[in-house]
Amino acid sequence: MDRKKFFRIKKPSLNIQEEEQLIISLQSDKDSNAAFNKLVALYQQRLYWHIRNMVKNHDDTDDVLQNVFIKVYKNIQKFKGDSKLYSWMYRIATNESITFLNQKAKKYNISDQELSQQLIQNLEADIYYEGDEIQLKLQKAIATLPQKQQQVFNMKYFQELKYREISEILETSEGALKASYHLATKKIEEFLKNN
């Protein structure tokens, strides 16, 4: 079994001209609905797995994903093209996921770390989880990381994004991301050795 199967999805490929045309259609009055349907078809699965890597639970992921597409729809007129369209949507998905997790931790009056551990425990009972014991152990190791390191590790390792792409999404320098990823991998290796 592929060690990344559960949490990885290939990214859709739009060339620059196709992306520009999609943005024009999204921002036009007459073509926006058809263009939005195309956008959802292109990015729904990829954003689902990005969010799922963070919130772990299928139903919660669906709720966050719906909120992401609502925000994209409401704010597409404000998109200026300073980054790639998927980077902009990833940023929205990341922020929505963090907000969701923070609200959940606050609701249960627990720390982010405690929530992260709880989500991993619940993952074992999740009927949508297809991972094996090794994948579950890796998820437990990732859950021990600070939130930012988790994000960087998930985007680099599972989604195979380039540091440049992660930098656009998280609005952090590539150097800081490389350091964060390096620290995350060391901590994960240490966890896997000792558990």
Short mmCIF file of N, CA and C in Angstrom, two decimals:
data_model
loop_
_atom_site.label_atom_id
_atom_site.label_comp_id
_atom_site.label_asym_id
_atom_site.label_seq_id
_atom_site.Cartn_x
_atom_site.Cartn_y
_atom_site.Cartn_z
N MET A 1 0.84 -1.19 0.00
CA MET A 1 0.00 0.00 0.00
C MET A 1 0.88 1.25 0.00
N ASP A 2 0.53 2.23 -0.80
CA ASP A 2 1.26 3.49 -0.86
C ASP A 2 1.12 4.21 0.47
N ARG A 3 2.25 4.58 1.05
CA ARG A 3 2.24 5.22 2.37
C ARG A 3 1.51 6.55 2.38
N LYS A 4 1.33 7.15 1.24
CA LYS A 4 0.69 8.45 1.17
C LYS A 4 -0.75 8.37 0.66
N LYS A 5 -1.24 7.18 0.33
CA LYS A 5 -2.51 7.02 -0.36
C LYS A 5 -3.67 7.81 0.26
N PHE A 6 -3.83 7.69 1.56
CA PHE A 6 -4.99 8.27 2.20
C PHE A 6 -5.00 9.80 2.15
N PHE A 7 -3.85 10.40 2.27
CA PHE A 7 -3.80 11.85 2.44
C PHE A 7 -3.26 12.60 1.22
N ARG A 8 -3.14 11.95 0.08
CA ARG A 8 -2.51 12.60 -1.06
C ARG A 8 -3.41 12.58 -2.28
N ILE A 9 -3.35 13.65 -3.03
CA ILE A 9 -4.14 13.74 -4.26
C ILE A 9 -3.34 14.55 -5.28
N LYS A 10 -3.42 14.16 -6.52
CA LYS A 10 -2.71 14.91 -7.57
C LYS A 10 -3.39 16.26 -7.79
N LYS A 11 -2.56 17.26 -8.05
CA LYS A 11 -3.13 18.59 -8.27
C LYS A 11 -3.58 18.74 -9.72
N PRO A 12 -4.71 19.44 -9.91
CA PRO A 12 -5.17 19.68 -11.27
C PRO A 12 -4.21 20.61 -11.98
N SER A 13 -4.11 20.46 -13.26
CA SER A 13 -3.16 21.30 -13.97
C SER A 13 -3.88 22.22 -14.94
N LEU A 14 -3.80 23.49 -14.66
CA LEU A 14 -4.29 24.52 -15.57
C LEU A 14 -3.06 25.31 -16.01
N ASN A 15 -2.94 25.54 -17.30
CA ASN A 15 -1.84 26.40 -17.70
C ASN A 15 -2.23 27.85 -17.42
N ILE A 16 -1.30 28.74 -17.58
CA ILE A 16 -1.51 30.15 -17.22
C ILE A 16 -2.71 30.75 -17.96
N GLN A 17 -2.81 30.46 -19.26
CA GLN A 17 -3.92 31.01 -20.05
C GLN A 17 -5.26 30.45 -19.58
N GLU A 18 -5.31 29.15 -19.31
CA GLU A 18 -6.56 28.54 -18.84
C GLU A 18 -6.98 29.13 -17.50
N GLU A 19 -6.00 29.33 -16.60
CA GLU A 19 -6.32 29.91 -15.30
C GLU A 19 -6.82 31.34 -15.45
N GLU A 20 -6.15 32.12 -16.30
CA GLU A 20 -6.58 33.51 -16.53
C GLU A 20 -8.00 33.55 -17.08
N GLN A 21 -8.30 32.66 -18.02
CA GLN A 21 -9.65 32.61 -18.61
C GLN A 21 -10.68 32.22 -17.56
N LEU A 22 -10.33 31.26 -16.70
CA LEU A 22 -11.25 30.84 -15.64
C LEU A 22 -11.53 32.00 -14.69
N ILE A 23 -10.51 32.76 -14.33
CA ILE A 23 -10.68 33.91 -13.43
C ILE A 23 -11.57 34.96 -14.07
N ILE A 24 -11.35 35.24 -15.36
CA ILE A 24 -12.19 36.21 -16.09
C ILE A 24 -13.64 35.74 -16.06
N SER A 25 -13.86 34.46 -16.32
CA SER A 25 -15.23 33.91 -16.32
C SER A 25 -15.84 33.97 -14.93
N LEU A 26 -15.04 33.67 -13.90
CA LEU A 26 -15.54 33.72 -12.53
C LEU A 26 -15.96 35.13 -12.13
N GLN A 27 -15.25 36.11 -12.65
CA GLN A 27 -15.51 37.49 -12.28
C GLN A 27 -16.51 38.19 -13.20
N SER A 28 -16.96 37.49 -14.24
CA SER A 28 -17.95 38.10 -15.14
C SER A 28 -19.35 37.77 -14.63
N ASP A 29 -20.28 38.62 -14.95
CA ASP A 29 -21.66 38.42 -14.48
C ASP A 29 -22.35 37.25 -15.17
N LYS A 30 -22.14 37.10 -16.48
CA LYS A 30 -22.90 36.09 -17.20
C LYS A 30 -22.30 34.69 -17.13
N ASP A 31 -20.99 34.56 -16.96
CA ASP A 31 -20.34 33.24 -16.97
C ASP A 31 -19.99 32.71 -15.59
N SER A 32 -20.27 33.46 -14.54
CA SER A 32 -19.74 33.12 -13.22
C SER A 32 -20.25 31.78 -12.67
N ASN A 33 -21.52 31.44 -12.88
CA ASN A 33 -22.03 30.18 -12.33
C ASN A 33 -21.39 28.96 -12.99
N ALA A 34 -21.30 28.96 -14.31
CA ALA A 34 -20.67 27.85 -15.02
C ALA A 34 -19.19 27.76 -14.65
N ALA A 35 -18.53 28.91 -14.55
CA ALA A 35 -17.11 28.94 -14.19
C ALA A 35 -16.91 28.44 -12.76
N PHE A 36 -17.83 28.80 -11.87
CA PHE A 36 -17.71 28.34 -10.48
C PHE A 36 -17.88 26.83 -10.39
N ASN A 37 -18.82 26.29 -11.16
CA ASN A 37 -18.99 24.83 -11.21
C ASN A 37 -17.72 24.15 -11.71
N LYS A 38 -17.07 24.75 -12.69
CA LYS A 38 -15.81 24.21 -13.20
C LYS A 38 -14.73 24.28 -12.11
N LEU A 39 -14.68 25.40 -11.40
CA LEU A 39 -13.71 25.59 -10.32
C LEU A 39 -13.90 24.52 -9.24
N VAL A 40 -15.13 24.28 -8.86
CA VAL A 40 -15.43 23.26 -7.85
C VAL A 40 -14.99 21.89 -8.36
N ALA A 41 -15.32 21.57 -9.60
CA ALA A 41 -14.94 20.27 -10.16
C ALA A 41 -13.42 20.11 -10.19
N LEU A 42 -12.71 21.17 -10.49
CA LEU A 42 -11.25 21.12 -10.57
C LEU A 42 -10.58 20.96 -9.20
N TYR A 43 -11.10 21.67 -8.20
CA TYR A 43 -10.37 21.80 -6.94
C TYR A 43 -11.02 21.14 -5.73
N GLN A 44 -12.24 20.66 -5.86
CA GLN A 44 -12.94 20.11 -4.71
C GLN A 44 -12.17 18.98 -4.03
N GLN A 45 -11.72 18.03 -4.81
CA GLN A 45 -11.03 16.88 -4.22
C GLN A 45 -9.70 17.29 -3.59
N ARG A 46 -8.97 18.14 -4.26
CA ARG A 46 -7.67 18.58 -3.74
C ARG A 46 -7.84 19.37 -2.45
N LEU A 47 -8.80 20.28 -2.41
CA LEU A 47 -9.04 21.06 -1.20
C LEU A 47 -9.59 20.18 -0.08
N TYR A 48 -10.41 19.19 -0.45
CA TYR A 48 -10.92 18.25 0.55
C TYR A 48 -9.75 17.62 1.31
N TRP A 49 -8.77 17.10 0.58
CA TRP A 49 -7.66 16.40 1.23
C TRP A 49 -6.74 17.36 1.99
N HIS A 50 -6.61 18.57 1.50
CA HIS A 50 -5.83 19.58 2.24
C HIS A 50 -6.49 19.84 3.60
N ILE A 51 -7.79 20.03 3.57
CA ILE A 51 -8.53 20.27 4.82
C ILE A 51 -8.53 19.02 5.69
N ARG A 52 -8.73 17.88 5.07
CA ARG A 52 -8.78 16.61 5.82
C ARG A 52 -7.46 16.35 6.55
N ASN A 53 -6.34 16.73 5.94
CA ASN A 53 -5.05 16.59 6.61
C ASN A 53 -5.00 17.39 7.90
N MET A 54 -5.76 18.45 7.96
CA MET A 54 -5.74 19.30 9.14
C MET A 54 -6.81 18.91 10.17
N VAL A 55 -8.04 18.70 9.71
CA VAL A 55 -9.14 18.47 10.67
C VAL A 55 -9.43 16.99 10.92
N LYS A 56 -8.90 16.11 10.07
CA LYS A 56 -8.93 14.65 10.21
C LYS A 56 -10.28 13.99 9.99
N ASN A 57 -11.37 14.59 10.39
CA ASN A 57 -12.68 13.96 10.35
C ASN A 57 -13.39 14.28 9.02
N HIS A 58 -14.00 13.27 8.41
CA HIS A 58 -14.66 13.43 7.12
C HIS A 58 -15.80 14.46 7.16
N ASP A 59 -16.71 14.32 8.14
CA ASP A 59 -17.85 15.24 8.21
C ASP A 59 -17.41 16.68 8.47
N ASP A 60 -16.44 16.84 9.36
CA ASP A 60 -15.90 18.19 9.63
C ASP A 60 -15.25 18.76 8.37
N THR A 61 -14.55 17.90 7.64
CA THR A 61 -13.90 18.34 6.40
C THR A 61 -14.93 18.83 5.40
N ASP A 62 -16.03 18.10 5.26
CA ASP A 62 -17.08 18.53 4.34
C ASP A 62 -17.65 19.89 4.73
N ASP A 63 -17.85 20.10 6.04
CA ASP A 63 -18.37 21.38 6.52
C ASP A 63 -17.40 22.52 6.21
N VAL A 64 -16.12 22.30 6.51
CA VAL A 64 -15.11 23.34 6.25
C VAL A 64 -15.00 23.60 4.76
N LEU A 65 -15.01 22.53 3.95
CA LEU A 65 -14.91 22.68 2.50
C LEU A 65 -16.07 23.51 1.95
N GLN A 66 -17.25 23.28 2.46
CA GLN A 66 -18.41 24.07 2.02
C GLN A 66 -18.20 25.55 2.36
N ASN A 67 -17.69 25.82 3.56
CA ASN A 67 -17.41 27.21 3.95
C ASN A 67 -16.34 27.83 3.05
N VAL A 68 -15.36 27.04 2.66
CA VAL A 68 -14.30 27.54 1.78
C VAL A 68 -14.89 27.96 0.44
N PHE A 69 -15.71 27.11 -0.15
CA PHE A 69 -16.27 27.46 -1.45
C PHE A 69 -17.24 28.64 -1.36
N ILE A 70 -17.93 28.77 -0.25
CA ILE A 70 -18.80 29.95 -0.05
C ILE A 70 -17.93 31.21 -0.02
N LYS A 71 -16.81 31.15 0.72
CA LYS A 71 -15.91 32.32 0.78
C LYS A 71 -15.29 32.62 -0.57
N VAL A 72 -14.89 31.59 -1.30
CA VAL A 72 -14.32 31.80 -2.63
C VAL A 72 -15.36 32.48 -3.52
N TYR A 73 -16.59 31.97 -3.50
CA TYR A 73 -17.66 32.53 -4.34
C TYR A 73 -17.93 34.00 -3.99
N LYS A 74 -18.00 34.29 -2.69
CA LYS A 74 -18.30 35.65 -2.25
C LYS A 74 -17.15 36.63 -2.51
N ASN A 75 -15.91 36.11 -2.55
CA ASN A 75 -14.74 37.00 -2.62
C ASN A 75 -13.97 36.93 -3.93
N ILE A 76 -14.48 36.20 -4.92
CA ILE A 76 -13.74 36.04 -6.17
C ILE A 76 -13.53 37.38 -6.87
N GLN A 77 -14.43 38.33 -6.68
CA GLN A 77 -14.27 39.65 -7.30
C GLN A 77 -13.05 40.38 -6.74
N LYS A 78 -12.65 40.04 -5.51
CA LYS A 78 -11.51 40.70 -4.86
C LYS A 78 -10.18 40.05 -5.24
N PHE A 79 -10.23 38.90 -5.91
CA PHE A 79 -9.00 38.21 -6.29
C PHE A 79 -8.29 39.02 -7.36
N LYS A 80 -7.05 39.42 -7.07
CA LYS A 80 -6.30 40.31 -7.96
C LYS A 80 -5.27 39.58 -8.82
N GLY A 81 -5.08 38.29 -8.58
CA GLY A 81 -4.11 37.55 -9.38
C GLY A 81 -2.68 37.71 -8.90
N ASP A 82 -2.49 38.17 -7.66
CA ASP A 82 -1.14 38.31 -7.11
C ASP A 82 -0.49 36.96 -6.84
N SER A 83 -1.30 35.92 -6.77
CA SER A 83 -0.81 34.55 -6.59
C SER A 83 -1.63 33.67 -7.52
N LYS A 84 -1.28 32.40 -7.58
CA LYS A 84 -2.09 31.48 -8.37
C LYS A 84 -3.45 31.32 -7.70
N LEU A 85 -4.44 31.00 -8.48
CA LEU A 85 -5.80 30.84 -7.97
C LEU A 85 -5.85 29.76 -6.89
N TYR A 86 -5.18 28.61 -7.14
CA TYR A 86 -5.24 27.54 -6.13
C TYR A 86 -4.51 27.94 -4.86
N SER A 87 -3.45 28.76 -4.96
CA SER A 87 -2.77 29.24 -3.75
C SER A 87 -3.70 30.09 -2.91
N TRP A 88 -4.46 30.94 -3.57
CA TRP A 88 -5.43 31.79 -2.89
C TRP A 88 -6.49 30.93 -2.20
N MET A 89 -6.99 29.92 -2.92
CA MET A 89 -8.01 29.04 -2.33
C MET A 89 -7.43 28.20 -1.20
N TYR A 90 -6.19 27.75 -1.36
CA TYR A 90 -5.52 27.00 -0.29
C TYR A 90 -5.39 27.85 0.96
N ARG A 91 -5.07 29.14 0.78
CA ARG A 91 -4.94 30.04 1.92
C ARG A 91 -6.28 30.15 2.64
N ILE A 92 -7.35 30.29 1.88
CA ILE A 92 -8.69 30.35 2.48
C ILE A 92 -8.98 29.04 3.21
N ALA A 93 -8.68 27.90 2.56
CA ALA A 93 -8.93 26.59 3.18
C ALA A 93 -8.11 26.41 4.45
N THR A 94 -6.87 26.85 4.42
CA THR A 94 -5.99 26.75 5.60
C THR A 94 -6.56 27.59 6.74
N ASN A 95 -6.92 28.83 6.43
CA ASN A 95 -7.46 29.72 7.47
C ASN A 95 -8.79 29.21 8.02
N GLU A 96 -9.65 28.70 7.15
CA GLU A 96 -10.93 28.15 7.60
C GLU A 96 -10.71 26.93 8.49
N SER A 97 -9.74 26.09 8.13
CA SER A 97 -9.44 24.90 8.93
C SER A 97 -8.90 25.28 10.31
N ILE A 98 -8.00 26.26 10.33
CA ILE A 98 -7.44 26.72 11.61
C ILE A 98 -8.53 27.32 12.48
N THR A 99 -9.39 28.13 11.88
CA THR A 99 -10.51 28.73 12.62
C THR A 99 -11.41 27.63 13.19
N PHE A 100 -11.72 26.64 12.37
CA PHE A 100 -12.56 25.53 12.82
C PHE A 100 -11.92 24.80 14.00
N LEU A 101 -10.63 24.49 13.88
CA LEU A 101 -9.93 23.77 14.95
C LEU A 101 -9.86 24.61 16.23
N ASN A 102 -9.58 25.89 16.09
CA ASN A 102 -9.52 26.77 17.26
C ASN A 102 -10.87 26.86 17.97
N GLN A 103 -11.94 26.95 17.16
CA GLN A 103 -13.29 27.00 17.75
C GLN A 103 -13.63 25.68 18.45
N LYS A 104 -13.22 24.58 17.86
CA LYS A 104 -13.49 23.27 18.46
C LYS A 104 -12.71 23.11 19.77
N ALA A 105 -11.46 23.54 19.79
CA ALA A 105 -10.66 23.46 21.02
C ALA A 105 -11.27 24.35 22.10
N LYS A 106 -11.71 25.54 21.70
CA LYS A 106 -12.33 26.47 22.65
C LYS A 106 -13.64 25.89 23.19
N LYS A 107 -14.43 25.30 22.31
CA LYS A 107 -15.72 24.71 22.70
C LYS A 107 -15.52 23.64 23.78
N TYR A 108 -14.50 22.82 23.60
CA TYR A 108 -14.24 21.74 24.56
C TYR A 108 -13.27 22.14 25.66
N ASN A 109 -12.85 23.41 25.62
CA ASN A 109 -11.95 23.96 26.64
C ASN A 109 -10.67 23.14 26.78
N ILE A 110 -10.05 22.83 25.61
CA ILE A 110 -8.79 22.09 25.60
C ILE A 110 -7.78 22.82 24.72
N SER A 111 -6.51 22.46 24.85
CA SER A 111 -5.46 23.11 24.06
C SER A 111 -5.47 22.55 22.62
N ASP A 112 -4.78 23.26 21.74
CA ASP A 112 -4.65 22.79 20.36
C ASP A 112 -4.01 21.40 20.32
N GLN A 113 -3.01 21.21 21.15
CA GLN A 113 -2.29 19.93 21.20
C GLN A 113 -3.22 18.80 21.66
N GLU A 114 -4.02 19.08 22.69
CA GLU A 114 -4.97 18.06 23.18
C GLU A 114 -6.00 17.73 22.11
N LEU A 115 -6.47 18.76 21.41
CA LEU A 115 -7.43 18.53 20.33
C LEU A 115 -6.80 17.68 19.24
N SER A 116 -5.58 17.98 18.89
CA SER A 116 -4.88 17.23 17.86
C SER A 116 -4.78 15.75 18.22
N GLN A 117 -4.44 15.47 19.46
CA GLN A 117 -4.36 14.09 19.94
C GLN A 117 -5.73 13.41 19.90
N GLN A 118 -6.75 14.15 20.27
CA GLN A 118 -8.12 13.63 20.27
C GLN A 118 -8.57 13.29 18.84
N LEU A 119 -8.22 14.14 17.89
CA LEU A 119 -8.60 13.91 16.49
C LEU A 119 -7.95 12.63 15.95
N ILE A 120 -6.71 12.39 16.35
CA ILE A 120 -6.02 11.17 15.91
C ILE A 120 -6.67 9.94 16.52
N GLN A 121 -7.04 10.03 17.79
CA GLN A 121 -7.72 8.90 18.42
C GLN A 121 -9.04 8.60 17.70
N ASN A 122 -9.76 9.65 17.33
CA ASN A 122 -11.03 9.48 16.62
C ASN A 122 -10.82 8.94 15.20
N LEU A 123 -9.66 9.21 14.63
CA LEU A 123 -9.37 8.76 13.27
C LEU A 123 -9.41 7.23 13.17
N GLU A 124 -8.98 6.57 14.22
CA GLU A 124 -8.99 5.10 14.23
C GLU A 124 -10.41 4.55 14.06
N ALA A 125 -11.41 5.25 14.56
CA ALA A 125 -12.80 4.79 14.47
C ALA A 125 -13.53 5.34 13.24
N ASP A 126 -12.86 6.19 12.48
CA ASP A 126 -13.48 6.82 11.31
C ASP A 126 -13.66 5.80 10.19
N ILE A 127 -14.91 5.60 9.75
CA ILE A 127 -15.17 4.60 8.71
C ILE A 127 -14.59 5.02 7.36
N TYR A 128 -14.26 6.30 7.19
CA TYR A 128 -13.69 6.78 5.93
C TYR A 128 -12.17 6.65 5.91
N TYR A 129 -11.58 6.31 7.04
CA TYR A 129 -10.13 6.19 7.10
C TYR A 129 -9.70 4.83 6.58
N GLU A 130 -8.84 4.84 5.56
CA GLU A 130 -8.41 3.60 4.93
C GLU A 130 -6.94 3.29 5.23
N GLY A 131 -6.32 4.06 6.08
CA GLY A 131 -4.90 3.89 6.35
C GLY A 131 -4.61 2.64 7.17
N ASP A 132 -3.37 2.21 7.08
CA ASP A 132 -2.95 1.06 7.86
C ASP A 132 -2.29 1.53 9.17
N GLU A 133 -1.71 0.59 9.90
CA GLU A 133 -1.11 0.90 11.20
C GLU A 133 0.06 1.88 11.08
N ILE A 134 0.84 1.74 10.02
CA ILE A 134 1.99 2.63 9.82
C ILE A 134 1.51 4.06 9.56
N GLN A 135 0.48 4.19 8.73
CA GLN A 135 -0.06 5.52 8.45
C GLN A 135 -0.64 6.16 9.71
N LEU A 136 -1.29 5.35 10.52
CA LEU A 136 -1.86 5.86 11.77
C LEU A 136 -0.74 6.32 12.71
N LYS A 137 0.33 5.57 12.76
CA LYS A 137 1.47 5.94 13.60
C LYS A 137 2.09 7.26 13.11
N LEU A 138 2.17 7.41 11.80
CA LEU A 138 2.67 8.67 11.23
C LEU A 138 1.75 9.82 11.60
N GLN A 139 0.44 9.61 11.54
CA GLN A 139 -0.50 10.66 11.92
C GLN A 139 -0.36 11.04 13.39
N LYS A 140 -0.10 10.05 14.22
CA LYS A 140 0.13 10.33 15.65
C LYS A 140 1.39 11.17 15.83
N ALA A 141 2.42 10.86 15.06
CA ALA A 141 3.67 11.64 15.14
C ALA A 141 3.43 13.08 14.68
N ILE A 142 2.70 13.25 13.59
CA ILE A 142 2.40 14.59 13.07
C ILE A 142 1.60 15.39 14.09
N ALA A 143 0.70 14.71 14.80
CA ALA A 143 -0.14 15.39 15.80
C ALA A 143 0.66 15.97 16.95
N THR A 144 1.88 15.50 17.16
CA THR A 144 2.71 16.03 18.25
C THR A 144 3.39 17.35 17.86
N LEU A 145 3.35 17.69 16.58
CA LEU A 145 4.01 18.90 16.09
C LEU A 145 3.18 20.15 16.37
N PRO A 146 3.83 21.30 16.49
CA PRO A 146 3.07 22.56 16.54
C PRO A 146 2.27 22.72 15.23
N GLN A 147 1.19 23.47 15.29
CA GLN A 147 0.26 23.61 14.17
C GLN A 147 0.96 24.02 12.87
N LYS A 148 1.85 24.99 12.93
CA LYS A 148 2.53 25.48 11.71
C LYS A 148 3.38 24.37 11.09
N GLN A 149 4.10 23.62 11.93
CA GLN A 149 4.92 22.53 11.40
C GLN A 149 4.05 21.43 10.80
N GLN A 150 2.89 21.18 11.39
CA GLN A 150 1.96 20.21 10.83
C GLN A 150 1.54 20.63 9.42
N GLN A 151 1.19 21.90 9.28
CA GLN A 151 0.75 22.41 7.98
C GLN A 151 1.85 22.25 6.93
N VAL A 152 3.06 22.68 7.29
CA VAL A 152 4.17 22.63 6.35
C VAL A 152 4.47 21.17 5.98
N PHE A 153 4.51 20.30 6.97
CA PHE A 153 4.81 18.90 6.71
C PHE A 153 3.74 18.28 5.80
N ASN A 154 2.47 18.50 6.11
CA ASN A 154 1.39 17.93 5.30
C ASN A 154 1.45 18.42 3.86
N MET A 155 1.69 19.71 3.66
CA MET A 155 1.71 20.25 2.31
C MET A 155 2.92 19.74 1.52
N LYS A 156 4.05 19.65 2.18
CA LYS A 156 5.28 19.21 1.50
C LYS A 156 5.29 17.70 1.30
N TYR A 157 4.98 16.94 2.32
CA TYR A 157 5.10 15.49 2.27
C TYR A 157 3.95 14.82 1.53
N PHE A 158 2.72 15.12 1.90
CA PHE A 158 1.57 14.45 1.32
C PHE A 158 1.14 15.05 -0.01
N GLN A 159 1.14 16.38 -0.09
CA GLN A 159 0.64 17.02 -1.30
C GLN A 159 1.76 17.36 -2.27
N GLU A 160 2.98 17.16 -1.84
CA GLU A 160 4.17 17.36 -2.66
C GLU A 160 4.22 18.75 -3.30
N LEU A 161 3.81 19.75 -2.52
CA LEU A 161 3.89 21.13 -3.00
C LEU A 161 5.33 21.61 -2.90
N LYS A 162 5.69 22.51 -3.77
CA LYS A 162 7.03 23.12 -3.73
C LYS A 162 7.04 24.18 -2.65
N TYR A 163 8.23 24.48 -2.12
CA TYR A 163 8.32 25.50 -1.07
C TYR A 163 7.77 26.84 -1.56
N ARG A 164 7.96 27.14 -2.84
CA ARG A 164 7.45 28.39 -3.41
C ARG A 164 5.92 28.43 -3.28
N GLU A 165 5.27 27.30 -3.57
CA GLU A 165 3.80 27.23 -3.48
C GLU A 165 3.33 27.34 -2.03
N ILE A 166 4.02 26.65 -1.14
CA ILE A 166 3.66 26.72 0.29
C ILE A 166 3.87 28.14 0.80
N SER A 167 4.92 28.79 0.33
CA SER A 167 5.21 30.17 0.72
C SER A 167 4.06 31.10 0.33
N GLU A 168 3.50 30.91 -0.86
CA GLU A 168 2.36 31.71 -1.30
C GLU A 168 1.13 31.45 -0.43
N ILE A 169 0.92 30.18 -0.09
CA ILE A 169 -0.26 29.81 0.68
C ILE A 169 -0.18 30.31 2.11
N LEU A 170 0.96 30.07 2.76
CA LEU A 170 1.10 30.42 4.17
C LEU A 170 1.69 31.81 4.39
N GLU A 171 2.06 32.46 3.29
CA GLU A 171 2.65 33.80 3.35
C GLU A 171 3.84 33.83 4.32
N THR A 172 4.75 32.89 4.11
CA THR A 172 5.95 32.73 4.92
C THR A 172 7.13 32.55 3.96
N SER A 173 8.31 32.96 4.37
CA SER A 173 9.47 32.83 3.49
C SER A 173 9.82 31.37 3.26
N GLU A 174 10.41 31.10 2.11
CA GLU A 174 10.81 29.73 1.79
C GLU A 174 11.85 29.21 2.78
N GLY A 175 12.75 30.07 3.22
CA GLY A 175 13.78 29.67 4.19
C GLY A 175 13.15 29.20 5.50
N ALA A 176 12.16 29.94 5.96
CA ALA A 176 11.47 29.57 7.21
C ALA A 176 10.73 28.25 7.03
N LEU A 177 10.15 28.04 5.85
CA LEU A 177 9.43 26.80 5.58
C LEU A 177 10.37 25.61 5.54
N LYS A 178 11.53 25.79 4.93
CA LYS A 178 12.52 24.70 4.88
C LYS A 178 12.97 24.33 6.29
N ALA A 179 13.20 25.33 7.11
CA ALA A 179 13.61 25.07 8.50
C ALA A 179 12.49 24.36 9.26
N SER A 180 11.27 24.81 9.04
CA SER A 180 10.12 24.21 9.71
C SER A 180 9.94 22.75 9.29
N TYR A 181 10.08 22.49 8.00
CA TYR A 181 9.94 21.11 7.49
C TYR A 181 11.05 20.22 8.05
N HIS A 182 12.27 20.75 8.08
CA HIS A 182 13.41 19.99 8.61
C HIS A 182 13.17 19.63 10.08
N LEU A 183 12.74 20.61 10.87
CA LEU A 183 12.44 20.34 12.29
C LEU A 183 11.32 19.32 12.43
N ALA A 184 10.29 19.45 11.61
CA ALA A 184 9.16 18.53 11.67
C ALA A 184 9.61 17.10 11.37
N THR A 185 10.41 16.92 10.34
CA THR A 185 10.85 15.57 9.99
C THR A 185 11.72 14.96 11.09
N LYS A 186 12.55 15.78 11.70
CA LYS A 186 13.39 15.28 12.81
C LYS A 186 12.52 14.82 13.98
N LYS A 187 11.52 15.64 14.33
CA LYS A 187 10.62 15.29 15.44
C LYS A 187 9.83 14.03 15.12
N ILE A 188 9.39 13.90 13.88
CA ILE A 188 8.61 12.73 13.48
C ILE A 188 9.49 11.48 13.54
N GLU A 189 10.71 11.58 13.01
CA GLU A 189 11.64 10.45 13.08
C GLU A 189 11.87 10.01 14.51
N GLU A 190 12.06 10.99 15.38
CA GLU A 190 12.30 10.69 16.80
C GLU A 190 11.08 10.00 17.42
N PHE A 191 9.90 10.51 17.11
CA PHE A 191 8.68 9.92 17.63
C PHE A 191 8.53 8.47 17.16
N LEU A 192 8.76 8.24 15.87
CA LEU A 192 8.60 6.90 15.30
C LEU A 192 9.61 5.91 15.86
N LYS A 193 10.80 6.41 16.17
CA LYS A 193 11.84 5.55 16.77
C LYS A 193 11.45 5.11 18.17
N ASN A 194 10.83 6.02 18.92
CA ASN A 194 10.56 5.78 20.33
C ASN A 194 9.16 5.23 20.63
N ASN A 195 8.33 5.10 19.63
CA ASN A 195 6.95 4.62 19.88
C ASN A 195 6.60 3.42 19.02
#
